[in-house]
XYZ file of C-alpha atoms in Angstrom:
386
model
C 0.059 0.060 0.029
C 1.623 3.380 -1.209
C 2.286 6.111 1.149
C -0.421 8.742 0.042
C -2.909 5.956 0.290
C -1.881 4.887 3.726
C -1.799 8.521 5.106
C -5.333 9.209 3.427
C -6.660 6.140 4.713
C -5.127 6.870 8.280
C -6.239 10.517 8.044
C -10.116 9.602 7.121
C -10.161 7.106 10.085
C -8.851 10.009 12.472
C -11.492 12.401 11.239
C -14.659 10.304 11.071
C -13.935 7.536 13.425
C -14.086 4.779 10.958
C -12.260 3.133 8.243
C -13.180 4.252 4.636
C -14.901 2.205 1.895
C -11.915 2.842 -0.567
C -9.382 5.005 -1.758
C -9.169 6.559 -4.986
C -6.412 9.093 -6.939
C -6.764 11.186 -9.944
C -4.177 12.907 -11.526
C -3.153 16.644 -12.703
C -2.214 17.036 -16.158
C 0.318 18.792 -18.548
C -1.076 20.086 -22.010
C 1.285 19.121 -24.780
C -0.276 21.189 -27.238
C -3.862 22.734 -27.839
C -4.353 25.690 -25.637
C -7.957 27.193 -25.400
C -9.045 25.135 -27.902
C -11.588 22.754 -26.140
C -14.251 25.112 -25.480
C -14.139 25.737 -29.367
C -14.583 22.260 -30.211
C -11.081 21.602 -31.405
C -8.166 19.204 -30.690
C -6.104 18.955 -27.351
C -3.510 16.639 -26.489
C -2.697 16.568 -22.626
C -1.045 13.940 -20.778
C -1.430 12.754 -17.036
C 1.107 13.855 -14.602
C 2.431 11.625 -11.732
C 1.091 14.181 -9.407
C -2.308 13.074 -8.026
C -5.360 13.985 -5.854
C -6.026 11.176 -3.257
C -9.585 10.688 -1.724
C -10.652 8.302 1.023
C -14.507 7.983 0.641
C -17.348 6.319 2.154
C -21.030 6.388 1.592
C -23.642 8.154 3.558
C -27.338 7.881 3.846
C -28.727 10.846 5.508
C -28.249 13.410 2.641
C -24.935 14.935 4.422
C -21.698 15.613 2.552
C -18.582 15.942 4.965
C -15.494 17.385 3.455
C -11.893 17.596 4.385
C -8.471 18.424 2.790
C -5.110 17.695 4.316
C -3.892 20.400 2.290
C -6.264 23.311 3.766
C -6.273 24.618 7.076
C -9.514 24.122 8.927
C -12.092 21.389 10.131
C -14.383 19.371 8.589
C -16.962 21.252 6.106
C -20.366 19.617 6.613
C -23.064 20.270 3.732
C -26.887 19.414 3.383
C -26.910 17.891 -0.410
C -30.511 19.454 -0.590
C -28.997 22.986 -0.068
C -26.061 22.555 -2.737
C -26.457 25.629 -5.326
C -24.509 26.853 -8.114
C -21.979 29.513 -7.143
C -22.879 29.408 -3.627
C -19.371 28.297 -2.366
C -16.305 30.050 -3.037
C -13.819 27.745 -1.398
C -11.922 24.674 -2.470
C -14.884 22.731 -1.330
C -16.945 23.849 -4.275
C -15.087 21.397 -6.526
C -16.032 18.178 -4.772
C -19.425 19.349 -3.572
C -20.104 20.608 -7.150
C -19.597 16.937 -8.101
C -22.319 15.738 -5.769
C -24.379 18.426 -7.235
C -24.007 17.636 -10.799
C -24.287 13.786 -10.083
C -27.832 14.301 -8.194
C -29.119 16.881 -10.979
C -28.312 14.060 -13.665
C -30.486 11.766 -11.580
C -28.175 9.641 -9.751
C -28.923 8.390 -6.424
C -26.064 9.864 -4.184
C -27.396 10.065 -0.724
C -24.578 11.407 0.898
C -20.422 11.059 1.571
C -17.623 11.440 3.980
C -14.735 12.376 1.958
C -11.036 13.137 3.165
C -8.598 14.401 0.488
C -5.064 15.084 -0.354
C -3.378 15.986 -3.406
C 0.524 16.803 -4.703
C -0.780 18.651 -7.853
C 0.526 22.016 -7.302
C -2.412 24.498 -6.926
C -2.869 27.733 -9.454
C -0.011 26.167 -11.561
C -2.019 25.591 -14.755
C -1.841 21.576 -14.047
C -5.417 21.123 -13.453
C -5.505 20.722 -9.778
C -9.328 21.472 -9.548
C -10.120 18.908 -12.277
C -7.966 15.982 -10.382
C -10.323 16.885 -7.065
C -13.545 16.730 -9.276
C -12.735 13.514 -11.031
C -11.124 11.543 -7.939
C -14.562 12.308 -6.309
C -16.697 11.395 -9.133
C -14.943 7.926 -9.772
C -15.469 6.972 -6.006
C -18.938 8.003 -5.731
C -19.360 6.237 -9.340
C -17.907 3.304 -7.921
C -19.489 3.194 -4.469
C -22.792 3.796 -5.723
C -22.483 1.547 -8.714
C -23.853 3.941 -10.848
C -22.075 2.582 -14.184
C -20.993 5.707 -15.581
C -17.968 5.516 -18.355
C -14.857 7.688 -17.718
C -15.802 10.129 -20.555
C -19.296 10.748 -18.748
C -17.725 11.097 -15.395
C -15.541 14.166 -17.214
C -18.725 15.460 -18.795
C -20.245 15.706 -15.145
C -17.101 17.012 -13.480
C -16.912 19.807 -16.324
C -20.586 20.569 -15.571
C -19.567 21.013 -11.947
C -16.783 23.488 -12.816
C -18.866 25.560 -15.319
C -22.225 25.635 -13.465
C -21.390 25.080 -9.892
C -18.008 26.549 -9.373
C -18.654 29.192 -12.112
C -15.592 28.814 -14.133
C -16.015 28.472 -17.880
C -13.508 25.642 -18.749
C -13.465 23.160 -21.678
C -13.611 19.325 -21.224
C -9.683 18.948 -21.522
C -8.530 19.044 -18.139
C -11.476 16.537 -16.539
C -10.855 14.050 -19.558
C -7.396 14.094 -19.178
C -7.447 12.946 -15.461
C -10.045 10.461 -16.093
C -8.838 8.683 -19.335
C -4.922 9.116 -19.877
C -2.849 6.367 -20.145
C 0.934 5.732 -18.934
C 3.245 6.494 -21.697
C 1.026 8.138 -23.531
C -0.528 11.558 -24.803
C -4.045 11.775 -25.588
C -5.291 13.216 -28.548
C -8.810 14.241 -27.800
C -11.281 15.531 -30.240
C -13.329 17.975 -27.835
C -16.201 17.853 -29.988
C -17.298 14.283 -30.050
C -14.895 13.284 -27.423
C -13.323 10.526 -29.176
C -9.623 9.812 -27.890
C -6.531 8.012 -29.320
C -3.666 7.328 -27.157
C -0.415 8.494 -28.689
C 2.639 6.956 -27.427
C 5.043 9.504 -26.184
C 7.907 7.868 -24.310
C 10.521 10.723 -24.251
C 12.968 8.950 -22.041
C 13.428 6.055 -24.481
C 14.679 8.982 -27.200
C 16.869 10.495 -24.719
C 14.427 13.648 -24.145
C 12.898 15.135 -21.128
C 10.061 17.380 -20.863
C 10.422 19.944 -18.163
C 7.516 21.702 -16.209
C 8.320 25.027 -15.026
C 5.852 26.491 -12.255
C 6.296 30.034 -12.285
C 4.681 30.226 -8.886
C 2.278 33.095 -10.402
C -1.003 31.852 -9.560
C -3.873 32.020 -11.915
C -7.717 31.545 -11.432
C -9.690 30.149 -14.115
C -13.202 31.789 -12.751
C -11.592 35.313 -13.359
C -13.079 37.868 -15.792
C -10.033 37.376 -18.546
C -10.656 33.938 -19.027
C -14.362 34.394 -19.264
C -13.527 37.324 -21.960
C -11.602 35.096 -24.091
C -14.310 32.475 -24.578
C -16.759 35.311 -25.111
C -14.729 36.274 -27.819
C -14.285 33.083 -29.437
C -18.061 32.806 -29.476
C -18.325 36.012 -30.943
C -16.215 35.104 -33.875
C -17.929 32.070 -34.416
C -21.285 33.833 -34.446
C -19.719 36.577 -37.073
C -18.513 33.935 -39.239
C -21.428 31.850 -39.440
C -20.141 28.637 -37.774
C -21.384 26.734 -34.844
C -17.710 26.643 -33.320
C -14.170 27.836 -34.383
C -13.275 24.300 -35.140
C -15.328 24.691 -38.303
C -13.017 27.195 -39.683
C -10.253 24.998 -41.850
C -6.735 26.443 -41.582
C -6.682 26.612 -45.444
C -9.811 29.127 -45.460
C -8.235 31.267 -42.402
C -7.088 34.119 -44.439
C -10.624 34.619 -45.916
C -12.321 34.617 -42.428
C -9.931 36.994 -40.925
C -10.630 39.251 -43.852
C -14.264 38.950 -43.046
C -13.999 40.076 -39.721
C -12.732 43.182 -40.822
C -12.074 45.761 -38.214
C -13.161 43.352 -35.014
C -9.303 43.283 -34.247
C -9.421 41.503 -30.885
C -11.710 38.794 -32.265
C -9.320 38.232 -35.168
C -6.459 37.675 -32.838
C -8.814 35.290 -31.134
C -9.818 33.341 -34.053
C -6.456 32.964 -35.549
C -4.834 31.776 -32.417
C -7.563 28.812 -32.114
C -7.660 27.996 -35.815
C -3.806 27.619 -36.214
C -3.658 25.908 -32.639
C -5.973 23.065 -33.694
C -3.465 22.716 -36.760
C -0.633 22.574 -34.558
C -1.921 19.931 -32.551
C -2.643 17.988 -35.600
C 1.018 18.222 -36.954
C 2.356 17.125 -33.352
C 0.362 13.840 -33.676
C 1.694 13.387 -37.251
C 5.257 13.889 -36.161
C 4.657 11.568 -33.221
C 3.435 8.926 -35.040
C 5.898 9.235 -37.619
C 8.624 9.092 -34.753
C 9.901 12.172 -35.415
C 9.444 13.606 -31.787
C 12.306 15.903 -31.992
C 10.525 18.023 -34.584
C 7.512 18.939 -32.406
C 10.045 21.224 -30.358
C 9.160 24.182 -32.964
C 5.649 23.560 -33.112
C 5.388 24.020 -28.983
C 7.344 27.311 -29.459
C 4.969 28.668 -32.466
C 2.217 27.828 -29.833
C 3.812 30.006 -27.391
C 4.085 32.820 -29.740
C 0.382 32.432 -30.559
C -0.951 32.503 -27.062
C 1.362 35.586 -26.208
C 0.861 37.748 -28.976
C -2.711 36.659 -30.360
C -4.600 35.264 -27.408
C -2.785 37.196 -25.157
C -2.536 35.117 -21.871
C 0.973 34.980 -21.251
C 2.799 36.703 -18.614
C 6.409 38.080 -18.205
C 7.448 34.893 -16.079
C 5.978 32.646 -18.568
C 7.887 34.457 -21.246
C 11.180 34.727 -19.364
C 11.099 30.745 -19.335
C 10.574 30.039 -22.539
C 13.131 32.565 -23.995
C 15.430 31.656 -21.592
C 15.198 27.585 -22.207
C 15.332 28.424 -25.823
C 18.645 30.354 -25.410
C 20.129 27.223 -23.480
C 19.379 24.969 -25.941
C 15.835 23.649 -25.422
C 14.270 21.894 -28.308
C 10.911 23.839 -27.856
C 9.076 25.674 -25.291
C 5.823 26.999 -24.510
C 3.239 28.324 -21.557
C 0.709 25.576 -20.626
C -2.580 25.695 -19.351
C -4.934 28.498 -19.166
C -2.298 31.470 -18.775
C -2.137 34.389 -16.961
C 0.416 32.540 -14.990
C 0.970 29.118 -14.397
C 3.381 26.821 -15.575
C 5.507 26.616 -18.919
C 6.576 23.397 -20.449
C 10.337 22.715 -21.950
C 11.422 20.238 -24.581
C 14.892 19.177 -23.951
C 17.948 16.629 -24.699
C 18.452 15.047 -21.698
C 22.277 16.210 -21.312
C 20.794 19.657 -21.541
C 18.360 19.792 -18.643
C 20.704 20.603 -15.941
C 21.913 23.592 -18.065
C 18.510 24.789 -19.059
C 17.153 24.661 -15.401
C 19.984 26.411 -13.929
C 19.607 29.173 -16.810
C 15.762 29.514 -16.052
C 16.530 29.982 -12.366
C 19.133 32.312 -12.441
C 17.075 34.563 -15.157
C 14.270 34.488 -12.437
C 16.607 35.509 -9.837
C 18.213 38.590 -11.954
C 14.836 39.785 -12.738
C 13.587 39.654 -8.884
C 10.879 37.031 -9.832
C 10.161 34.307 -7.194
C 12.140 31.195 -7.902
C 10.330 28.687 -10.001
C 9.598 25.050 -9.426
C 10.926 22.797 -11.989
C 10.317 18.906 -12.438
C 10.163 16.413 -15.038
C 6.709 15.608 -16.412
C 6.434 11.775 -17.090
C 3.334 10.689 -18.793
C 1.432 8.862 -16.299
C -1.769 6.856 -15.547
C -5.379 8.188 -15.194
C -7.464 8.084 -12.375
C -7.926 4.726 -10.579
C -9.063 2.943 -7.349
C -5.986 2.330 -4.894
C -7.069 -0.425 -3.069
């Protein structure tokens, strides 16, 4: 029995006075390519991290939900299932409570739960710590209540929890990655029909590494800037007469941008989404052809588009990318929603130490908070631990 599982199981028993019925885990994710495409019905390519949210859970029959996190100061939060309402909770408890609300709204007979959580997914780093919390609770309740829901259905319900209950207008990628990824693979996901392909992605076997650089600049998806970008994309689709920006073919992008005329902000958003979908497809083709090193420049192109067209980067993210490339990285870009969070760096294994030191030195010289740098290893999705 792994140490995190033991600690969460023991913590549950200390809090609630009984052993849990089970222990589950769900990972955070890194998005290799495909940013701000998921809510535009486009393509994404995440993979799961070894960093996970772990939950010990038991059922209740009295309509009560008790929540506790080992990572947050404070005691057990106790809620009535009948009182759960969208956007009524501005604390971390909104994520697991939102899942319970979404399950019950969909007609599933959840009558209560005791939940104790612990997570190693860095919060606010653009690595989907919230999705990991949602998915681990959804999977546990699916198992305990024998709901029979498939992984993609759990992801949909978790997205609804975040969109409606929490009030964050996120797409489906984060929850699907946490629920469905496989070790040693990246997940090529079509967010329109939720079709999936597991693409082999074993960098170590080819002498490469993918670093995550957490800038320590916190971001919040429920903030206004993310919502404004999404609204702008929807406006672009309306102006172009399509259901979603996914429907603009890359070959027709020039004509589409001309039709948008003076709508400069919308033009930039449209250009990013259409070119980003094309970049995802290029990365898939390169990986399937065994030309993994060639994805580096595509990652870097993606960062330039996020910085200049979508305008969701920040000085710390740009410094990571510029410094890493200057120190010999094959490619680099911000990952996640932006406005802070993390960047990823694709590097030859012998260059990792020099790149890491260069980034740390650049942050020190700029007076920024020291970054957290770690290797991202494509890992397994959510599962039961015991």
